[in-house]
XYZ file of C-alpha atoms in Angstrom:
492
model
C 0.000 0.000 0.000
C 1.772 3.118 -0.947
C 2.289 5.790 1.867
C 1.296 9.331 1.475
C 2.592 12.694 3.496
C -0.048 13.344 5.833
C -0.701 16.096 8.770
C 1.137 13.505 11.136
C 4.641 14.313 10.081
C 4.341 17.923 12.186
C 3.625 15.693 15.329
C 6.740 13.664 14.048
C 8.577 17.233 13.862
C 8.405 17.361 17.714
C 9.865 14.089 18.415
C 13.465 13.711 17.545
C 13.835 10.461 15.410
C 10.586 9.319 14.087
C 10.648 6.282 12.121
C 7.940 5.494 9.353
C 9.490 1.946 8.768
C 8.751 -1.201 10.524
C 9.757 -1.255 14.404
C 11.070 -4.874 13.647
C 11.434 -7.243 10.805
C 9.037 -9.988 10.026
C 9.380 -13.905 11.339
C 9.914 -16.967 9.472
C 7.191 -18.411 7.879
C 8.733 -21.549 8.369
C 7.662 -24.126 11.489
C 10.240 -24.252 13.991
C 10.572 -26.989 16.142
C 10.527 -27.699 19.870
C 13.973 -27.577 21.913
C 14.410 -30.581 23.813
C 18.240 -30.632 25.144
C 19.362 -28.518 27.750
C 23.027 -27.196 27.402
C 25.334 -29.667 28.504
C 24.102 -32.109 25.757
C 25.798 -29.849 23.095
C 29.245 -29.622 24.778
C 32.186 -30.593 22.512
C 30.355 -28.881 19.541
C 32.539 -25.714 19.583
C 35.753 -27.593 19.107
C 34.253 -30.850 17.775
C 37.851 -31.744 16.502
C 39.338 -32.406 19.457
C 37.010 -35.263 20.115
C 39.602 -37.058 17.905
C 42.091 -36.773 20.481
C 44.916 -35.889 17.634
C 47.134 -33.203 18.944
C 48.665 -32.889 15.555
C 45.079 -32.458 14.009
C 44.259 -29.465 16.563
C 46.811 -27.999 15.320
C 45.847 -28.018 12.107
C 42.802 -27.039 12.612
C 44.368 -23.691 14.559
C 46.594 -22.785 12.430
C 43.543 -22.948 9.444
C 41.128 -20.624 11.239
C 44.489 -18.307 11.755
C 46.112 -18.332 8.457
C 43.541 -19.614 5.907
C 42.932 -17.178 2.754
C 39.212 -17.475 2.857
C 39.094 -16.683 5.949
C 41.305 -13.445 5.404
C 38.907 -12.136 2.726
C 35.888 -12.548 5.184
C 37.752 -10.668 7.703
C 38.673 -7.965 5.463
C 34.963 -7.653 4.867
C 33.981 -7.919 8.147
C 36.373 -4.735 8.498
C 34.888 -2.906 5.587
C 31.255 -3.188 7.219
C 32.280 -2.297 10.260
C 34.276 1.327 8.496
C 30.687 1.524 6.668
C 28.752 1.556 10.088
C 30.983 4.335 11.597
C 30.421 6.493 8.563
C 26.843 5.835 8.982
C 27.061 7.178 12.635
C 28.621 10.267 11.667
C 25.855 11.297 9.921
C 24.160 12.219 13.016
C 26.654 14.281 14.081
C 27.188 17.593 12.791
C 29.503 18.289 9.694
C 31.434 21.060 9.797
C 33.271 22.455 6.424
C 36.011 25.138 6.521
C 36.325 27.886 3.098
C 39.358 29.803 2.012
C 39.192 31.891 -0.923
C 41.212 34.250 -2.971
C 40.957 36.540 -6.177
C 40.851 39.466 -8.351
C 37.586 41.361 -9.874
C 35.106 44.247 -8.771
C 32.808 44.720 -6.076
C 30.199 46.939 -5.280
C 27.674 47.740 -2.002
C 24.864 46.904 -4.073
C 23.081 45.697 -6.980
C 22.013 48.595 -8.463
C 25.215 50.382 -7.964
C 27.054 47.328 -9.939
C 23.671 47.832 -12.521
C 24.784 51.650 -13.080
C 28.481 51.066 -13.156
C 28.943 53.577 -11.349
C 32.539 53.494 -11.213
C 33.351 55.894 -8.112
C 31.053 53.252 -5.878
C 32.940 49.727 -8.068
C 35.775 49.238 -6.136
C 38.303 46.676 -8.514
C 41.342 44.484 -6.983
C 42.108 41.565 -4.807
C 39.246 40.291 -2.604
C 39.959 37.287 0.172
C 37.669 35.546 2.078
C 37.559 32.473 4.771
C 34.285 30.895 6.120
C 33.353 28.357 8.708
C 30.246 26.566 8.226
C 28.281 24.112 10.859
C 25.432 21.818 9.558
C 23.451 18.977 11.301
C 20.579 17.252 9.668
C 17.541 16.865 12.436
C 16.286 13.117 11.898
C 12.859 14.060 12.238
C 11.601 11.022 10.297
C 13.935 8.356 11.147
C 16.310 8.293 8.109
C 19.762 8.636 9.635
C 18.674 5.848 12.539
C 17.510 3.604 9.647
C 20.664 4.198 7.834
C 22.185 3.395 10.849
C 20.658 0.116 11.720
C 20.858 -0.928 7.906
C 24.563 -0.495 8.135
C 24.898 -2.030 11.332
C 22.546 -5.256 10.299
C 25.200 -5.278 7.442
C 27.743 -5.615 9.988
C 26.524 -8.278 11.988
C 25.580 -10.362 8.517
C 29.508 -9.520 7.841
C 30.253 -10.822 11.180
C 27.968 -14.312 10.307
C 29.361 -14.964 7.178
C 32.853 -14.755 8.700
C 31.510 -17.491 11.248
C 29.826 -19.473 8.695
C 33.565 -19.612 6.708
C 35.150 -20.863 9.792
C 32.937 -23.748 10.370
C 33.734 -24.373 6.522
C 37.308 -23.961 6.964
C 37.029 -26.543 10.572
C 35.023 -29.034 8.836
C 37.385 -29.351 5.522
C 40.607 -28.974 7.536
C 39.376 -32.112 9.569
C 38.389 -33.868 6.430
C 41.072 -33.134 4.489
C 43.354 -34.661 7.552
C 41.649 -37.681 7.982
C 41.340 -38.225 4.055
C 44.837 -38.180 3.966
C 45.176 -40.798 6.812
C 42.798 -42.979 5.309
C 43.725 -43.073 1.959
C 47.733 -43.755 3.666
C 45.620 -47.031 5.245
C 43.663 -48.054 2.101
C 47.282 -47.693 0.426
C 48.478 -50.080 3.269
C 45.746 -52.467 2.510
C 46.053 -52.506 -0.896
C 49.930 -53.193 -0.280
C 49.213 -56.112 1.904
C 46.607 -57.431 -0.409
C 49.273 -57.492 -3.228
C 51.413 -59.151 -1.429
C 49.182 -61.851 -0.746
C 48.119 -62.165 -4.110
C 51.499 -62.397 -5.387
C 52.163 -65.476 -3.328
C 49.051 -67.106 -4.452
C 50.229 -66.226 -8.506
C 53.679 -67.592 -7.277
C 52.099 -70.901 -6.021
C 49.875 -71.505 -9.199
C 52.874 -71.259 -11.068
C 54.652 -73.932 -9.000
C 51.772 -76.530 -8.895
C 51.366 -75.719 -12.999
C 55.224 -76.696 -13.094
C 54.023 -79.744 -10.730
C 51.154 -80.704 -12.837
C 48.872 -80.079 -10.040
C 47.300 -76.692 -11.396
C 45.901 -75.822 -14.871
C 46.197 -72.977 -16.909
C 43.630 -71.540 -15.785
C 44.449 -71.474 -12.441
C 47.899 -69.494 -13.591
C 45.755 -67.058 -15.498
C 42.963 -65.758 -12.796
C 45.646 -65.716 -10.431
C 48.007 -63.239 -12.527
C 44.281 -61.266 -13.386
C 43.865 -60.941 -9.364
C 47.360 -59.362 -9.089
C 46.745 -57.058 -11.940
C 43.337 -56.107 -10.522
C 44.821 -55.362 -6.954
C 47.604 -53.278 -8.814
C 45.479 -51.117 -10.638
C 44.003 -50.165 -7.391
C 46.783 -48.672 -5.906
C 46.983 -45.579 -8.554
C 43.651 -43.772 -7.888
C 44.624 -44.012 -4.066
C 48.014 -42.664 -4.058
C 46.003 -39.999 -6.664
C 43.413 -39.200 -3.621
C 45.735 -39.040 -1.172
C 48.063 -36.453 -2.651
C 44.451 -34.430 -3.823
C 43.891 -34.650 0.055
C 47.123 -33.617 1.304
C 47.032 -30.691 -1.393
C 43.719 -29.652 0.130
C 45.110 -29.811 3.590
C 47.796 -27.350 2.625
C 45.763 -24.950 0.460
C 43.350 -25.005 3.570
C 46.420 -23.882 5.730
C 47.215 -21.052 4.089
C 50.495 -22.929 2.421
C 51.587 -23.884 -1.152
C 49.956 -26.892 -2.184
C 52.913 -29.453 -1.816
C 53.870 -27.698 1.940
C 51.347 -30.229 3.816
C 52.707 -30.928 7.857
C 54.823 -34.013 7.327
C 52.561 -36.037 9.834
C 50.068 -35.520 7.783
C 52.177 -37.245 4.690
C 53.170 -39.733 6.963
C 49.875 -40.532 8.576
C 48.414 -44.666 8.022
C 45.749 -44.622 10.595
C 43.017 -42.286 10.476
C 41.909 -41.226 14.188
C 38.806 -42.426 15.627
C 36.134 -40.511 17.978
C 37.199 -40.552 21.364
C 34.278 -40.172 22.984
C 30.787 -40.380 21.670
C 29.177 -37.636 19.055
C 27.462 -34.767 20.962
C 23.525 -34.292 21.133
C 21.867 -31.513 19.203
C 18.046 -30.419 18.307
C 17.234 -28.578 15.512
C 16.754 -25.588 17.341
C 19.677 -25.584 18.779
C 21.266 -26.433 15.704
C 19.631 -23.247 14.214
C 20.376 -20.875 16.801
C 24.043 -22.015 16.353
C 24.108 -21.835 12.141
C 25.823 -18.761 11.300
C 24.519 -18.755 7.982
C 20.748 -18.439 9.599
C 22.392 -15.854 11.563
C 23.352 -13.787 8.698
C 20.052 -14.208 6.451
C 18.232 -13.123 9.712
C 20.487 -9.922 9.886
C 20.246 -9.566 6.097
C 16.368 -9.558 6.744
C 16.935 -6.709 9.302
C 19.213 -4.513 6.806
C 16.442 -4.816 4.371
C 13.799 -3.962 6.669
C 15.786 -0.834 8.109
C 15.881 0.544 4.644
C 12.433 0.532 4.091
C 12.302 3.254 6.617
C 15.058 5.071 4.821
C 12.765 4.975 1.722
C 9.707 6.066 3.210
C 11.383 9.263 5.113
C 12.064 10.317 1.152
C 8.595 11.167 1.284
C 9.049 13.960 3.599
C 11.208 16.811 3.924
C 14.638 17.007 5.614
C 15.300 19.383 7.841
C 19.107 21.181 8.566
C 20.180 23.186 11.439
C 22.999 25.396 10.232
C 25.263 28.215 11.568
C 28.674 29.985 9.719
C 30.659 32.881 10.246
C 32.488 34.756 7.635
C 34.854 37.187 6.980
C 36.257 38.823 3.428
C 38.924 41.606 3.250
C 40.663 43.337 0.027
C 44.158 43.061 1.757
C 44.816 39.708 3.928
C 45.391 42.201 7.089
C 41.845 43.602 7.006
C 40.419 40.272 8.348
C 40.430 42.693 11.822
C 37.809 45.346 10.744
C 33.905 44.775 12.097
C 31.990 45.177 8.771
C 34.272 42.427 6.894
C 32.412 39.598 8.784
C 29.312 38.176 8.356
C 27.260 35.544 10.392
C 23.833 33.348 10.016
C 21.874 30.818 11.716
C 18.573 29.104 11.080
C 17.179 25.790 9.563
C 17.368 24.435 6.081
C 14.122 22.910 4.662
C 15.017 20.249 2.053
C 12.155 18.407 0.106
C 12.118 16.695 -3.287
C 8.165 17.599 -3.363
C 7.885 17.190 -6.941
C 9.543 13.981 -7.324
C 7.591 12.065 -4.870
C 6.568 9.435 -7.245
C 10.571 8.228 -7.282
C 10.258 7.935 -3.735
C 7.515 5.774 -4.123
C 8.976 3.994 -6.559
C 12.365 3.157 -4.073
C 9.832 2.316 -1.373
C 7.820 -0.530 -3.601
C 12.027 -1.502 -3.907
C 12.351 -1.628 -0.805
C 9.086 -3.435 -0.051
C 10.412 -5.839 -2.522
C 13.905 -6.586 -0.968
C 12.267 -7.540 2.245
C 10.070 -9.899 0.726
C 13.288 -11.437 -0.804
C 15.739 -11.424 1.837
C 12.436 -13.209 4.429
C 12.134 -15.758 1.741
C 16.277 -16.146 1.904
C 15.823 -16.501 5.502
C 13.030 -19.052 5.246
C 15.148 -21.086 2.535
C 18.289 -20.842 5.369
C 16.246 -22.414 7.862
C 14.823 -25.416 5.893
C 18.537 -26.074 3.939
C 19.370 -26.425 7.470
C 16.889 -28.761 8.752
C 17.236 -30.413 5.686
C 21.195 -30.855 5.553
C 21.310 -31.641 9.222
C 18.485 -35.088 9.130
C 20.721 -36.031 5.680
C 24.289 -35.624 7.298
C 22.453 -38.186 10.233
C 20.750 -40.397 7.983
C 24.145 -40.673 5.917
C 25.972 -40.907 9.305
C 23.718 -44.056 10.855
C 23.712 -45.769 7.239
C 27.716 -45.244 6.858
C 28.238 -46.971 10.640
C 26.075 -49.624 9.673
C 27.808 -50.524 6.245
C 31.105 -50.424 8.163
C 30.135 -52.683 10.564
C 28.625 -55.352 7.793
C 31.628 -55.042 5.663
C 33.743 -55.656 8.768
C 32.132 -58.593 9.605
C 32.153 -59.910 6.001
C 36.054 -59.433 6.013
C 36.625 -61.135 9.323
C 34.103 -63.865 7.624
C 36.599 -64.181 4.040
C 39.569 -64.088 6.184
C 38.262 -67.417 8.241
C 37.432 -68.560 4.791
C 41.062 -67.975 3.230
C 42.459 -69.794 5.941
C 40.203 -72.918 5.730
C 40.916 -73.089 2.162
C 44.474 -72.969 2.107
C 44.252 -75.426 4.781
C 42.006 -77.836 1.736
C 44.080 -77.292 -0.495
C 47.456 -78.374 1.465
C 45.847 -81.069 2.440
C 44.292 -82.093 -1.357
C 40.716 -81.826 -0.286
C 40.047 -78.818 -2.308
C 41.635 -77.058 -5.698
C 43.740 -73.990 -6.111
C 41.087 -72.414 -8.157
C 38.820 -72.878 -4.758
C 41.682 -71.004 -2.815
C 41.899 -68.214 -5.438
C 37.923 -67.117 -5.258
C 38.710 -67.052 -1.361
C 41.867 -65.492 -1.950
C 40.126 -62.502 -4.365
C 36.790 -62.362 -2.007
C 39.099 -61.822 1.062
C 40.611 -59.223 -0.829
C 37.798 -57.567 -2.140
C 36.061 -57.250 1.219
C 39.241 -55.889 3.055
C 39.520 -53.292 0.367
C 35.467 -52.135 0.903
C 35.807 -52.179 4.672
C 38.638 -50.151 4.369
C 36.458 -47.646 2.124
C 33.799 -47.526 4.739
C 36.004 -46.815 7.241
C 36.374 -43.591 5.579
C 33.119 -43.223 4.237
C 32.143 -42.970 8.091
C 34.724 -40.087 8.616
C 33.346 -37.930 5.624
C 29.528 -38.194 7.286
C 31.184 -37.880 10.938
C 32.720 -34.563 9.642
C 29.450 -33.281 7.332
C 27.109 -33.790 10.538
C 29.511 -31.626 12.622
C 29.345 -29.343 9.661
C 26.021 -29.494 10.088
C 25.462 -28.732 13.227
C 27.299 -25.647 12.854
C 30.285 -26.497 15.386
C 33.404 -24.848 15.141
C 33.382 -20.588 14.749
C 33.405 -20.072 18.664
C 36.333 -19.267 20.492
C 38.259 -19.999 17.303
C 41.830 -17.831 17.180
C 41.802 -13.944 15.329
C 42.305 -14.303 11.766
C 46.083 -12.738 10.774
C 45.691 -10.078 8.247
C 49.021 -9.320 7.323
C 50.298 -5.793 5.342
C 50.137 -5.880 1.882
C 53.058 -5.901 0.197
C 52.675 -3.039 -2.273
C 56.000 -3.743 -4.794
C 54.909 -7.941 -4.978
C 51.576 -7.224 -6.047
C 52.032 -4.861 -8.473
C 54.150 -7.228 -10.577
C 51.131 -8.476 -11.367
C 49.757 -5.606 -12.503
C 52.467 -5.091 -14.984
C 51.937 -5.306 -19.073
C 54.529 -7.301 -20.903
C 56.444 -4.362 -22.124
C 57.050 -3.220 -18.547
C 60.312 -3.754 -17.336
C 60.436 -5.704 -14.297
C 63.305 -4.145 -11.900
């Protein structure tokens, strides 16, 4: 509904800061749900890496939230919202503006004497003049203060997003570390397994020689070696992608990973069992609900701004000056000047342009309350799929785990068989390749449980408090303008 000037705004002219915009900006459309933890059950969220109980990994993890690049830009951001916010502040305070001035022409004690030219009243030569001028706008309709919370609702969205990157930043660093261990114990696997294929090509070639094996036998035992060998390339592939990661992550070059990392064959386990959280919870933590609220609030705050175009603005204003025709004159009474008294601002015939930023405005909310809706359920939603994956992950592992203890039983009774002639070497072969196929997929879930163990921390939005200030070094000027150089340019 478009707003109109009415009588009201002379009331509003008594009271100091009058808003037209909404007091407060609207609530989620969305359901929320009940909270049904107290505090204690979410303890070991904030640092949820730790739980691994990997001293090495913490410090990872540190030195990420400290040094990482991502992480640098947000804070830079954060900085440039907060700069924005004190501007916005001094525009309730009042601006003063100094004048000098200097030059040569004619002057005269009035018009009509500079009409008649009459030249004995024209005085001609140098003329100097300085001026001090005071100005503050009266926020009689609420523009400044809803500049002001606009700019500050920008800051605190700043402030979120920086949050929301460091429980990024956490989550990957974690990942990437324990991707790298596991991928150094799939790698040992694998090596194991190839070893213990060789021997059973070896032996099929011995009881061939004997006359005890056929050549088949020779044949599907050389395929198993070849299959377990072409395993090992994509792993040693994932693990350097992971290590890479972990660097990149840690503000370094990408081949400067921490040598433990390199050197790590055991991923680390949970040390203690995965903290409780509701969705509520879970939503008052999520920075990134955090910042589409505040975004919400920014956008509401400037449809105050908007409407206040609809009325006039209001100055208070006071100077004092003084002009002379030689610079030691500035002393004599009639060469300075004073005034005081308000200045009445209003865009009257352009009103429909205000209008037109209001229906904006109007428009921005609408947008930034559906963002905030779309925050909440992405969060619900990525939160019940990070458990479901979590509780399906666990429960593969622990099938697979049981299947290899069950092959590994099964290779041993048939190389007992066949030493004692009551079974084939084909027979040992299929239990040779099933033991090794199982031992390879347990070994996989063992770190598909680690990637859903580190998305439902992610989740649960664990990880940006009490985290270490970002380091925002200097730039250095002279390095980054080589960059900037054409290739004509010499380089010195």
């Amino acid at each position: 509904m478009p707003i109109y000037p009415r009588p009201a705004w002379a009331l509003c002219a008594l009271l100091a800061g009058c808003t037209l915009g909404p007091d407060q900006p609207p609530g989620s459309t969305v359901p929320l749900p009940v909270s049904g933890l107290d505090m204690h059950a979410e303890q070991g969220l904030d640092q949820w890496w730790q739980l691994y109980r990997d001293p090495e990994l913490n410090a990872a993890v540190q030195e990420a939230l400290s040094q990482n690049r991502d992480l640098r830009m947000a804070a830079a951001n954060l900085l440039q919202a907060r700069a924005l916010l004190r501007e916005t502040d001094t525009l309730r305070q009042p601006a003063t503006q100094v004048t000098a001035r200097a030059g040569y022409g004619s002057t005269a004690d009035d018009q009509l004497e500079a009409a008649l030219q009459d030249s004995e009243r024209i005085r001609t030569g140098s003329r100097y003049g300085v001026g001090l001028d005071v100005q503050w706008e009266a926020d009689l309709f609420g523009r400044l203060h809803g500049l002001a919370d606009a700019a500050r609702a920008d800051a605190e969205a700043a402030r979120a997003a920086e949050d929301g990157l460091r429980v990024v930043v956490a989550a990957e660093t974690t990942r990437a570390w324990l991707q790298a261990c596991s991928y150094g114990q799939r790698l040992q696997v694998a090596g194991e397994s190839l070893a213990l294929v060789e021997q059973g090509r070896a032996l099929s070639a011995q009881l061939y020689q004997a006359g005890a094996a056929v050549t088949l036998d020779v044949v599907r035992a050389e395929g198993l070696v070849g299959q377990v060998q072409a395993s090992l390339p994509p792993l040693q592939a994932g693990r350097q992608r992971a290590l890479a990661e972990l660097a990149v992550l840690l503000g370094r070059p990408p081949g400067d990973a921490p040598a433990v990392a390199k050197a790590c064959h055991q991923a680390p386990r949970l040390g203690s069992p995965m903290p409780q959280s509701d969705a509520l919870a879970m939503l008052r933590r999520r920075p990134d609900v955090s910042q589409a609220e505040r975004r919400l609030a920014a956008a509401t705050a400037r449809i105050g701004v908007a409407r206040a175009d609809l009325y006039p603005r209001v100055s208070l204003g006071a100077g004092v000056y003084t002009s002379a025709h030689q610079p030691s004159g500035f002393d004599e009474r009639d060469a300075s000047v004073w005034q005081l008294g308000p200045l009445l601002s209003w865009s009257l015939p352009n009103l429909n342009a205000a209008r037109a930023r209001i229906a904006q405005a109007d428009a921005r909310e609408s947008a930034a309350l559906a963002d905030f809706d779309r925050s909440i359920l992405a969060a619900l939603k990525e939160q019940q799929q990070a458990l479901s994956d979590y509780q399906a992950a666990l429960q593969r592992q622990d099938a697979l785990h049981l299947a290899a203890e069950r092959d590994h039983q099964a290779l041993h009774l048939a190389g007992l068989a066949r030493a004692a002639g009551a079974s084939s070497a084909l027979d040992y072969l299929d239990a040779q390749r099933s033991a090794v196929r199982t031992r390879a997929a347990a070994a996989q879930a063992d770190a598909a449980v680690i990637d859903t163990q580190v998305l439902v921390f992610k989740a649960l939005g664990g990880g940006w408090r009490s985290a270490p200030p970002i380091v925002l070094p200097p730039p250095k000027r002279a390095a980054a303008n080589l960059f900037l150089r054409t290739s004509d340019e010499p380089v010195p």
